[in-house]
Short mmCIF file of C-alpha atoms in Angstrom, two decimals:
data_model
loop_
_atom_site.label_atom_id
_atom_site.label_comp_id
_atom_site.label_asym_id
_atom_site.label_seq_id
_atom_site.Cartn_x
_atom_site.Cartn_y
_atom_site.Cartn_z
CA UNK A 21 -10.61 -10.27 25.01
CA UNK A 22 -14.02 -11.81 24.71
CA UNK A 23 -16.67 -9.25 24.34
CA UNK A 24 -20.51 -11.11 24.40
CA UNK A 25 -22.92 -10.80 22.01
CA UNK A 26 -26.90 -10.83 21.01
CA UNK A 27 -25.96 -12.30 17.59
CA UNK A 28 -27.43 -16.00 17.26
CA UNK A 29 -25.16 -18.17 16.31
CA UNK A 30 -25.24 -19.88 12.63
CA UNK A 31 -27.13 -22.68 12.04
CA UNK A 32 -28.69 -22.17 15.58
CA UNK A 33 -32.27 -20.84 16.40
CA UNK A 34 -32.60 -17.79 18.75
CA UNK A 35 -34.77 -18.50 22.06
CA UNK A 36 -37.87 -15.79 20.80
CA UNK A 37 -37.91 -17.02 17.58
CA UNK A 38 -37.56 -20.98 19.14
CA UNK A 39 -40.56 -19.88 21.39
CA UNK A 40 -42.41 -18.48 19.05
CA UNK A 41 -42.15 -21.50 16.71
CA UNK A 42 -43.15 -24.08 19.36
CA UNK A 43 -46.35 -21.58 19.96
CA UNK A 44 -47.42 -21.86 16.20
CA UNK A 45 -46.88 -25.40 16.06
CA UNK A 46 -48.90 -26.31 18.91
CA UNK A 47 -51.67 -23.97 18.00
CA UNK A 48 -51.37 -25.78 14.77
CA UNK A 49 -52.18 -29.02 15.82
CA UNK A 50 -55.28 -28.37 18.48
CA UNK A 51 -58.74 -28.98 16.65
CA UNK A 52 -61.00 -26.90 15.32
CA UNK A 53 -62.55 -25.54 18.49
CA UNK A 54 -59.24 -23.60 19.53
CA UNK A 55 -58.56 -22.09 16.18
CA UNK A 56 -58.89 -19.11 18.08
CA UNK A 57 -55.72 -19.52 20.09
CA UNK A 58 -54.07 -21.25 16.56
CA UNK A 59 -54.76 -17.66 15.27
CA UNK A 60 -53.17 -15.87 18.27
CA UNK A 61 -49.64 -18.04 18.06
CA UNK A 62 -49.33 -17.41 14.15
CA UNK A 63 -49.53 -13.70 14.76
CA UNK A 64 -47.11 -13.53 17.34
CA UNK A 65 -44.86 -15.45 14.95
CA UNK A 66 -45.82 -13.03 12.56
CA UNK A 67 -44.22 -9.84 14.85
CA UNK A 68 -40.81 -11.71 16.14
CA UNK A 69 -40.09 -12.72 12.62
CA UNK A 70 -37.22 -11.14 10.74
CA UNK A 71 -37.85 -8.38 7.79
CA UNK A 72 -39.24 -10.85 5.42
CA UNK A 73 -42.48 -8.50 5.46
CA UNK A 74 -43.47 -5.81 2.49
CA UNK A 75 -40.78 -3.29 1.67
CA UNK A 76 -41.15 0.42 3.12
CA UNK A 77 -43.18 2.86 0.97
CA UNK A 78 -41.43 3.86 -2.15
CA UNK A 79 -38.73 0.59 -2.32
CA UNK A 80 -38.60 -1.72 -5.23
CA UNK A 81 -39.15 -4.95 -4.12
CA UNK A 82 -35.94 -7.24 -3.93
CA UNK A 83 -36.98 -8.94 -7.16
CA UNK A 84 -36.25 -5.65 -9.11
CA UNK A 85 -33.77 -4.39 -6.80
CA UNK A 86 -31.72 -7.72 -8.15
CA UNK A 87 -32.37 -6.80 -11.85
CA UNK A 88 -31.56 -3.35 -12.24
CA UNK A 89 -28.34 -4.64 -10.08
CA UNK A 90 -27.93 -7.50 -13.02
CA UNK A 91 -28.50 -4.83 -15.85
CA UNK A 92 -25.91 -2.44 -13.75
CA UNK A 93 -23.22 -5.33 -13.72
CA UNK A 94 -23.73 -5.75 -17.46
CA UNK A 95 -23.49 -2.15 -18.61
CA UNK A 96 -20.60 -1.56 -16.41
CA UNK A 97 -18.74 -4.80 -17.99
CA UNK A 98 -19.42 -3.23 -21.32
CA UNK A 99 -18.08 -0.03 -20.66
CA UNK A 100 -15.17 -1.98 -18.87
CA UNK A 101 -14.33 -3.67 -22.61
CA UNK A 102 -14.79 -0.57 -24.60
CA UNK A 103 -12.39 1.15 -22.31
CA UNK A 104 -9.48 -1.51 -22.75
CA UNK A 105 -10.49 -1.42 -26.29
CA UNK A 106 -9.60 2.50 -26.37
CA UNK A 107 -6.95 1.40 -24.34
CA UNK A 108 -4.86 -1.04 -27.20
CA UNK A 109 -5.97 1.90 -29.69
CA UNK A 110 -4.11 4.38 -27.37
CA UNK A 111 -1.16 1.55 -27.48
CA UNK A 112 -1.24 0.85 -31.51
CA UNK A 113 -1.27 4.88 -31.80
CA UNK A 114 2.27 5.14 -29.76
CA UNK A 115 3.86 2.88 -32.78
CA UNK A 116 5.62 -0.54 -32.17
CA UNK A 117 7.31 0.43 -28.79
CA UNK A 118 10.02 -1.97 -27.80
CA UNK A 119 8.53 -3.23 -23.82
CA UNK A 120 5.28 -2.91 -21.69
CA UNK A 121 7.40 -0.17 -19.76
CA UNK A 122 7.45 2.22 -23.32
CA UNK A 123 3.50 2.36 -22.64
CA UNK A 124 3.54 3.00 -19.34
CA UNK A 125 2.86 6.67 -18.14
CA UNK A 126 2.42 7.45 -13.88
CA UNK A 127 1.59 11.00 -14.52
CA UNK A 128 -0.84 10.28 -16.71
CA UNK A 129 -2.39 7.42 -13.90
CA UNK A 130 -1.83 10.00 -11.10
CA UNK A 131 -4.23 12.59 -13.09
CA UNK A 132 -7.15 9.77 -14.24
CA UNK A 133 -7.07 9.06 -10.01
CA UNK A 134 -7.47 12.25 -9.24
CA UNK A 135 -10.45 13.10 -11.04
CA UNK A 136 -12.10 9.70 -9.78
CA UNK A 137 -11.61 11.23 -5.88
CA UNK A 138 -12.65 14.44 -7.22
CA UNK A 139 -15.93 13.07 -8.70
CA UNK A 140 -16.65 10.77 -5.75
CA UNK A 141 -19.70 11.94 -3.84
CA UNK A 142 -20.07 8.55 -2.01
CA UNK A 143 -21.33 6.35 -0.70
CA UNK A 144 -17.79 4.02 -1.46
CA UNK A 145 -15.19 6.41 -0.16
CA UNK A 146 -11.80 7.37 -2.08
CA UNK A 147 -9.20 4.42 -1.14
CA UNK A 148 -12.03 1.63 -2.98
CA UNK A 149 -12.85 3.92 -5.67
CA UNK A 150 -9.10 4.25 -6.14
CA UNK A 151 -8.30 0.73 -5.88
CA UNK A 152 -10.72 -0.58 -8.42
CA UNK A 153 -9.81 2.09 -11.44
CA UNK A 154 -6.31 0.87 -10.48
CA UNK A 155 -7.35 -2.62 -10.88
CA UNK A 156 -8.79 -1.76 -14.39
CA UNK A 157 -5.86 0.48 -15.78
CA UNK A 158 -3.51 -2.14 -14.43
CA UNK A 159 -5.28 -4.45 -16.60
CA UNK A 160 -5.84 -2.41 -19.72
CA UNK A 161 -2.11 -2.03 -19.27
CA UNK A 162 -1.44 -5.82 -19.75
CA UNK A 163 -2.67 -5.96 -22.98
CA UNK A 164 0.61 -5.03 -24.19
CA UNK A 165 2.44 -7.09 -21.71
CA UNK A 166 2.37 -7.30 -17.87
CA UNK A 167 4.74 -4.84 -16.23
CA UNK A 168 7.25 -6.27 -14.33
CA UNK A 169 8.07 -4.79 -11.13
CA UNK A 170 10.75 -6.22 -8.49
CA UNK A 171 10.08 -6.00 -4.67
CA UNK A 172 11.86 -6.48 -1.80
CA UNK A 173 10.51 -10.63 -0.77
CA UNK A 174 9.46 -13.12 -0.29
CA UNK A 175 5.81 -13.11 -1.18
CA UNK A 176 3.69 -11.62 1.30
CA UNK A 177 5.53 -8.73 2.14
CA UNK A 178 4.43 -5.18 3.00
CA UNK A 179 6.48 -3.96 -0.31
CA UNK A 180 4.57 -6.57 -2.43
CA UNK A 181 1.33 -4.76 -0.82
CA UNK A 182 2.93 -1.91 -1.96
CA UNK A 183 3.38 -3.00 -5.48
CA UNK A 184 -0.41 -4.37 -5.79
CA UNK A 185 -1.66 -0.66 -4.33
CA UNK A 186 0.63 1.36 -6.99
CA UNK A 187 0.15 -0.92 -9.98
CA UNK A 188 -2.47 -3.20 -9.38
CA UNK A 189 -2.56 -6.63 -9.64
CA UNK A 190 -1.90 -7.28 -13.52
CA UNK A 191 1.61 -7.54 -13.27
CA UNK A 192 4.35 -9.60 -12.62
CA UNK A 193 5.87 -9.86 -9.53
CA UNK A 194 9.71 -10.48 -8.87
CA UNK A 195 10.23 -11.34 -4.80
CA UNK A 196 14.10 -9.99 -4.61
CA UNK A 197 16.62 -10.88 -1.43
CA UNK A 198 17.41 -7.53 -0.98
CA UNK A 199 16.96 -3.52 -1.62
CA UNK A 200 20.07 -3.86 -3.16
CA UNK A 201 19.40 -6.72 -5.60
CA UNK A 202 15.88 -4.52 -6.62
CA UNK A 203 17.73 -1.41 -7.62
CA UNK A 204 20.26 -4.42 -9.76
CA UNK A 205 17.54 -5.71 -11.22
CA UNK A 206 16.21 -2.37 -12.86
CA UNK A 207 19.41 -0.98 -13.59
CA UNK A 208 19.67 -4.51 -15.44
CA UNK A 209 16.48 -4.22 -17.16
CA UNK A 210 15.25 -7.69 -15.88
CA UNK A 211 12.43 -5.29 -13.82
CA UNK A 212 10.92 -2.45 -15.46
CA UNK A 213 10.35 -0.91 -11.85
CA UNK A 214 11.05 -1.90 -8.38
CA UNK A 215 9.07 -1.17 -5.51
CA UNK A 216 11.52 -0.12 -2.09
CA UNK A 217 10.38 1.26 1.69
CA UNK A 218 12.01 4.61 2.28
CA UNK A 219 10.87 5.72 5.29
CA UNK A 220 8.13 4.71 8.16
CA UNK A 221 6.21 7.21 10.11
CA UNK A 222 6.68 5.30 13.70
CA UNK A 223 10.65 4.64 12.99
CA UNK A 224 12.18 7.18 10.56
CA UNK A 225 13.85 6.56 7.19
CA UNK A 226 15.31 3.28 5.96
CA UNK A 227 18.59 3.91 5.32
CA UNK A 228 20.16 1.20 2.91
CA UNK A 229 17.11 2.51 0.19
CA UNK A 230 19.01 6.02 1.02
CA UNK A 231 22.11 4.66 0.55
CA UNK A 232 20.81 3.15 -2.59
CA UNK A 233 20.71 6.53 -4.45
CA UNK A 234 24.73 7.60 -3.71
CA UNK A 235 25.59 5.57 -6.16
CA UNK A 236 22.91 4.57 -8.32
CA UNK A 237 21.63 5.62 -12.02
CA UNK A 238 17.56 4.82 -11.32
CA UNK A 239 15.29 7.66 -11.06
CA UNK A 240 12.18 7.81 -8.73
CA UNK A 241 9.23 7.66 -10.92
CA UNK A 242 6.30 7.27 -7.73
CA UNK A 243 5.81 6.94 -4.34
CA UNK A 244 3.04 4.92 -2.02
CA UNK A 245 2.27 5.29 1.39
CA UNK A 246 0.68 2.03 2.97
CA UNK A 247 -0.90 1.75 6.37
CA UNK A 248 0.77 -0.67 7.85
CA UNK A 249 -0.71 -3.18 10.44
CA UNK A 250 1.15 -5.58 12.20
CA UNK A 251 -0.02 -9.23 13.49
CA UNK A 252 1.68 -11.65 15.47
CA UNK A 253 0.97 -15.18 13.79
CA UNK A 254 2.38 -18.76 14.84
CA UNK A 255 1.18 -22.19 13.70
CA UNK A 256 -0.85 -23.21 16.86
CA UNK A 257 -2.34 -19.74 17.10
CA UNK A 258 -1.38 -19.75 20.69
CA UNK A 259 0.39 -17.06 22.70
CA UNK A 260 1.11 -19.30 25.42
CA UNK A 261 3.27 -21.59 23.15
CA UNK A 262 5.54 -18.27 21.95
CA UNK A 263 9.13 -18.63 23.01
CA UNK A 264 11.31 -17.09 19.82
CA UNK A 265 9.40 -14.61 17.49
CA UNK A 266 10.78 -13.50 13.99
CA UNK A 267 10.54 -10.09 12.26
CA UNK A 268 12.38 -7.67 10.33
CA UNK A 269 14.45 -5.05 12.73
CA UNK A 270 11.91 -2.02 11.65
CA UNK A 271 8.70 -4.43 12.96
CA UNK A 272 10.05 -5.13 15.94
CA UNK A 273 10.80 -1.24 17.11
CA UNK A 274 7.04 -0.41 15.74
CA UNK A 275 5.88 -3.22 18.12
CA UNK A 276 8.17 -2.67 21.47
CA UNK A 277 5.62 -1.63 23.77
CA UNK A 278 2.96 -4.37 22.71
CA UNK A 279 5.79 -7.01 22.71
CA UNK A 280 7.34 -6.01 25.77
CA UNK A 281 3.99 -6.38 27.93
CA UNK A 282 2.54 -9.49 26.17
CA UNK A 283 6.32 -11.43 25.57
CA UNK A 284 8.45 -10.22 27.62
CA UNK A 285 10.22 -13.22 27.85
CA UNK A 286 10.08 -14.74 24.14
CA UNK A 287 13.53 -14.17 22.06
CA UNK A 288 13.08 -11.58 19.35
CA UNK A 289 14.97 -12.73 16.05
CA UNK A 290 16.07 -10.13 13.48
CA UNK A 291 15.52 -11.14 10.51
CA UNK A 292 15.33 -9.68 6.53
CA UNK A 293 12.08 -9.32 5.82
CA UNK A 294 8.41 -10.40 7.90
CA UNK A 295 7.71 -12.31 5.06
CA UNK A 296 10.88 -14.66 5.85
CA UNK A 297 9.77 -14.56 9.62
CA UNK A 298 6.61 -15.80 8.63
CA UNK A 299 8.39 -18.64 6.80
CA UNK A 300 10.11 -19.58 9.17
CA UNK A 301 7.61 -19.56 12.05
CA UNK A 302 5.71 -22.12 10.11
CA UNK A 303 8.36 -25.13 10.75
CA UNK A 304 7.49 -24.87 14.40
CA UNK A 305 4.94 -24.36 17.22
CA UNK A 306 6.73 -22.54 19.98
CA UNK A 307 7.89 -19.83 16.71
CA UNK A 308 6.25 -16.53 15.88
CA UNK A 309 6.32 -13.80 13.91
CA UNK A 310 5.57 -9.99 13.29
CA UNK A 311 4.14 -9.59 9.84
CA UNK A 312 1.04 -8.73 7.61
CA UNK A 313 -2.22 -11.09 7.29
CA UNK A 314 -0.92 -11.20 3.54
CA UNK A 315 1.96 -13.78 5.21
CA UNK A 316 -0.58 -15.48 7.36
CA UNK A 317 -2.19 -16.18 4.00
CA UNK A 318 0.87 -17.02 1.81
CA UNK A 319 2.56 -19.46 4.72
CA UNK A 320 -0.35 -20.92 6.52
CA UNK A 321 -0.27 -19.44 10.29
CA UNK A 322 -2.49 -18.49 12.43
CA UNK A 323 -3.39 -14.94 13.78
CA UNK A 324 -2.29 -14.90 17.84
CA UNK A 325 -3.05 -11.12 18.30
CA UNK A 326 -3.33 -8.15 15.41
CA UNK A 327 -3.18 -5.40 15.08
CA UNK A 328 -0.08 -5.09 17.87
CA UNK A 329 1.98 -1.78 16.35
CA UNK A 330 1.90 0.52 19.30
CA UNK A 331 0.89 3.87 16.92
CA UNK A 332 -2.67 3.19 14.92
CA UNK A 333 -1.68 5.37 12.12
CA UNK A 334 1.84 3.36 11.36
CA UNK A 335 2.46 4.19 7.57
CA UNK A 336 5.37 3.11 5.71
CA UNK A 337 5.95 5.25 2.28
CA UNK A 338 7.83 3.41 -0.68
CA UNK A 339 9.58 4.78 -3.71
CA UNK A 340 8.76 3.27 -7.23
CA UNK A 341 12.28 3.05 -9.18
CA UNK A 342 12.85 3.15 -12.51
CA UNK A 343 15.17 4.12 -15.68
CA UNK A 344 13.36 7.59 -16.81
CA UNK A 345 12.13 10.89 -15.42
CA UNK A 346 8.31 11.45 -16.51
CA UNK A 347 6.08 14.56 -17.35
CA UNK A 348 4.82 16.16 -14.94
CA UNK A 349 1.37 15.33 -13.08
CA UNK A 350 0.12 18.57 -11.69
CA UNK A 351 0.74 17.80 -8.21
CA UNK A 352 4.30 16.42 -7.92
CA UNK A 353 7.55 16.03 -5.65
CA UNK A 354 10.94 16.55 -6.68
CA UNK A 355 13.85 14.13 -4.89
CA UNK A 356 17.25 15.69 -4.82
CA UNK A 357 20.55 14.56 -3.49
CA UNK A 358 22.54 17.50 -2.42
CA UNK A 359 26.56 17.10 -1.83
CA UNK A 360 27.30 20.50 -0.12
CA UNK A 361 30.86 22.62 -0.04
CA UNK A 362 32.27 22.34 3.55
CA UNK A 363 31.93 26.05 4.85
CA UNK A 364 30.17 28.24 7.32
CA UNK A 365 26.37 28.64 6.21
CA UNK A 366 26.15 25.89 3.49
CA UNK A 367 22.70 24.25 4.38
CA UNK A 368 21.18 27.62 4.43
CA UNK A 369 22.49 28.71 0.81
CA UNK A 370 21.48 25.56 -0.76
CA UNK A 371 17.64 25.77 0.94
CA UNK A 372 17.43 29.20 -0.12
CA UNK A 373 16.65 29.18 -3.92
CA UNK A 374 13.63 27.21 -2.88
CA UNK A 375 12.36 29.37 0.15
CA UNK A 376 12.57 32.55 -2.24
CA UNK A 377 10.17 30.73 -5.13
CA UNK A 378 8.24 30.00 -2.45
CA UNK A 379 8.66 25.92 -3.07
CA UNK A 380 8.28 23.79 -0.17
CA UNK A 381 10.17 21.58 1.86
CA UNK A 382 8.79 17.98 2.58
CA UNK A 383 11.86 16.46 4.11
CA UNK A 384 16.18 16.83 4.79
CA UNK A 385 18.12 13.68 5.81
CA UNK A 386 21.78 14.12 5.97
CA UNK A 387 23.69 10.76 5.00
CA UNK A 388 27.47 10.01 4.68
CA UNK A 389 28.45 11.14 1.30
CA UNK A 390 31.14 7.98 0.89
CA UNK A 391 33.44 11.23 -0.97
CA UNK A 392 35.87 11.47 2.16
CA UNK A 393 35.77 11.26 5.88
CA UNK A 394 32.79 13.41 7.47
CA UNK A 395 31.43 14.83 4.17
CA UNK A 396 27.89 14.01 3.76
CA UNK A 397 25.03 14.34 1.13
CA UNK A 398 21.54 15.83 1.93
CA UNK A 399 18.19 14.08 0.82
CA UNK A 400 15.58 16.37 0.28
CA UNK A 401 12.50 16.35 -0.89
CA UNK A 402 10.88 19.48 -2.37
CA UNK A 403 7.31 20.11 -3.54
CA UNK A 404 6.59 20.72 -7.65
CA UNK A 405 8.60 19.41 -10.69
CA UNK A 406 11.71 19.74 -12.60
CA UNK A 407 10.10 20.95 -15.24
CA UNK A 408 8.29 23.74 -13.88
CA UNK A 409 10.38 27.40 -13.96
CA UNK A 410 10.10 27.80 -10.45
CA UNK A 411 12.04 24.72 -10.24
CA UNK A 412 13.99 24.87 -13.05
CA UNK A 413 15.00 28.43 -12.09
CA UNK A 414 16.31 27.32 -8.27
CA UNK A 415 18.20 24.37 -9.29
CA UNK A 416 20.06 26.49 -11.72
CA UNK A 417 20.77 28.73 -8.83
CA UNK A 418 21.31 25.71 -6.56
CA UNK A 419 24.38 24.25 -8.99
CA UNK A 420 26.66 27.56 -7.81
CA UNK A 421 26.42 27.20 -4.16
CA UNK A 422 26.82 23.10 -3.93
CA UNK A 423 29.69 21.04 -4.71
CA UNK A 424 27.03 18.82 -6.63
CA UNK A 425 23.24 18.49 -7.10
CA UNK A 426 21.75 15.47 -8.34
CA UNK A 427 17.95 14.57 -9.33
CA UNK A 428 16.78 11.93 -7.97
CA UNK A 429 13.25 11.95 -9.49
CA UNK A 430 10.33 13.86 -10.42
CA UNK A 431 7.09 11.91 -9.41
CA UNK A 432 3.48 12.26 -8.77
CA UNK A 433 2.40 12.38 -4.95
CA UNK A 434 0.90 9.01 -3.62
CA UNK A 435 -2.82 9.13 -3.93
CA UNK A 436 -5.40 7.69 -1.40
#
């Protein structure tokens, strides 16, 4: 939809100012008898003219405005060095540790972010503030050595946006085929963490990540919830041109309604990730496909429409995985995979312990337990850490009324 505008376009002169111009100039140019009306044209120039006039009472003029800016930049650089410098000293004090993960602490990140959102009285609100002491930790980080954290690929992914928001650009990045293949890759120790979607507020949990955690060692060491926008992107940039479109199975069910009354027609194509959509709508005109801008970026397509998921608050909340528990944070959640004995009351007996210390419930998926035919396991996800009594104190309770109780992870709750 076109919506008009007042705005001039660039490089092109609006009709008052155009007016007003031609008035000066002519004034300009009659002789000296009709200075008079000369006078009159330069001072109605004078009142159409953008703010190029004296600033308001009490404002610097832009001169020193642009100084003390310069002399900000240059104090804030300074400060930036003497913090990674405090930083190595912080590494050289931990002793010759064998990888980048050994210096790596989420708790410790999780309780630095939280005092910059605490401290923030404007006017940049919490998400930027966030973003750029992420940006500078991730950094001070890579002194050591980058981190390297596997995601479910290709580039230009939602979980690669996921990885950039948790750890911040100074990393390396390993695109994986597959949930699967991430979780390989840090039991392996060719990734220090991986980066996996767990669940989506439109469409509900994902469950091979789920199914993940049946069988594997990994702990969860973080989580990150990312707003998630989806944009329909083709080569030509044309809707009309649309007759396949490409996208991962959880896109297209967060993008039904939009899809079904602007394509009705157009063949949707399941595919692994919207990042291999994207790659593949790029070979040919009458292809699209659901993804982030990141993709439009990454494979060179065009945005047709954006954003098209049919909920504005769409949020998709990953799980960082990795080889260790951590300390606690202060404000954590605790991941537990509960295998419970087959008999009358058995959900209730295991949820208990945890109602009676008054720790809280986030979430219960039931899964098959792959132990026999209809046995299942319980995911659930309970507010505060292992090793807090409360805690401690119900999962010690917990281990004599289930068949088997395993952590999954202790981890700070996402931030911003």
């Amino acid at each position: 939809m076109t919506t008009k505008s007042s705005k001039t376009k660039p490089g092109k002169t609006s009709p008052v100012a155009a007016k007003t111009k031609t008035a000066a100039k002519t004034a300009a140019d009659k002789p000296a008898g009709k200075k008079k009306a000369a006078a009159k044209a330069e001072t109605a120039a004078e009142a159409v003219a953008p703010a190029a006039a004296a600033p308001a009472a009490g404002v610097p003029d832009l001169a020193t405005l642009r100084t003390r800016i310069d002399g900000i930049d240059r104090h804030i650089q300074q400060l930036i060095a003497e913090r990674a410098q405090f930083a190595n000293q912080v590494g050289k004090a931990k002793g010759k540790l064998a990888a980048a993960v050994d210096y790596y602490r989420p708790e410790r990140e999780a309780q630095v972010l939280r005092r910059v959102v605490d401290r923030n009285d404007g006017p940049l609100n919490d998400e930027v503030l966030v973003r750029l002491f992420r940006e500078i930790m991730s950094a001070c980080l890579a002194q050591q050595e980058p981190l390297k954290i596997g995601f479910l690929g290709p580039e230009g992914t939602h979980s690669q946006q996921a990885v950039y928001k948790h750890f911040g650009h100074s990393i390396h990045g390993l695109p994986l085929s597959s949930i699967e293949e991430v979780f390989q890759e840090v039991e392996a120790g060719n990734a220090d963490f991986g980066v996996v979607p767990v669940e989506n507020s439109t469409q509900g949990t994902i469950q091979s990540t789920l199914d993940m955690f049946l069988t594997s060692k990994l702990k969860i060491s973080g989580e990150v919830e990312l707003r998630v926008h989806q944009h329909l992107l083709s080569r030509s940039g044309r809707i009309e041109d649309i007759e396949r479109v490409y996208s991962h199975p959880q896109s297209f069910a967060q993008c039904k309604a939009w899809l079904r009354q602007y394509l009705p027609k157009a063949e949707k194509i399941p595919v692994s990730s919207n990042a291999e959509a994207a790659r593949r709508a790029r070979n040919a005109d009458d292809a699209a496909a659901i993804a982030g801008v990141a993709a439009a970026n990454v494979y060179g397509l065009r945005s047709v429409a954006g954003p098209i998921e049919d909920r504005p608050d769409n949020t998709t909340r990953f799980l960082v995985v990795g080889r260790e528990l951590f300390s606690p944070s202060g404000n954590d959640r605790t991941s537990l995979l509960i295998f419970i004995k087959d008999q009358p009351g058995a959900l209730y007996n295991v949820l208990s312990p945890f109602a009676k210390r008054g720790l809280s419930m986030n979430r219960i998926e039931s899964r098959p337990g792959h132990t026999g035919r209809w046995q299942y396991a319980f995911f659930v996800d309970i507010g505060g850490h292992v090793q807090e009594d409360a805690m401690r104190e119900a999962l010690e309770e917990l281990e004599e009324l289930a068949h088997e109780v395993k952590v999954l992870g202790s981890y700070p709750v996402a931030i911003a």
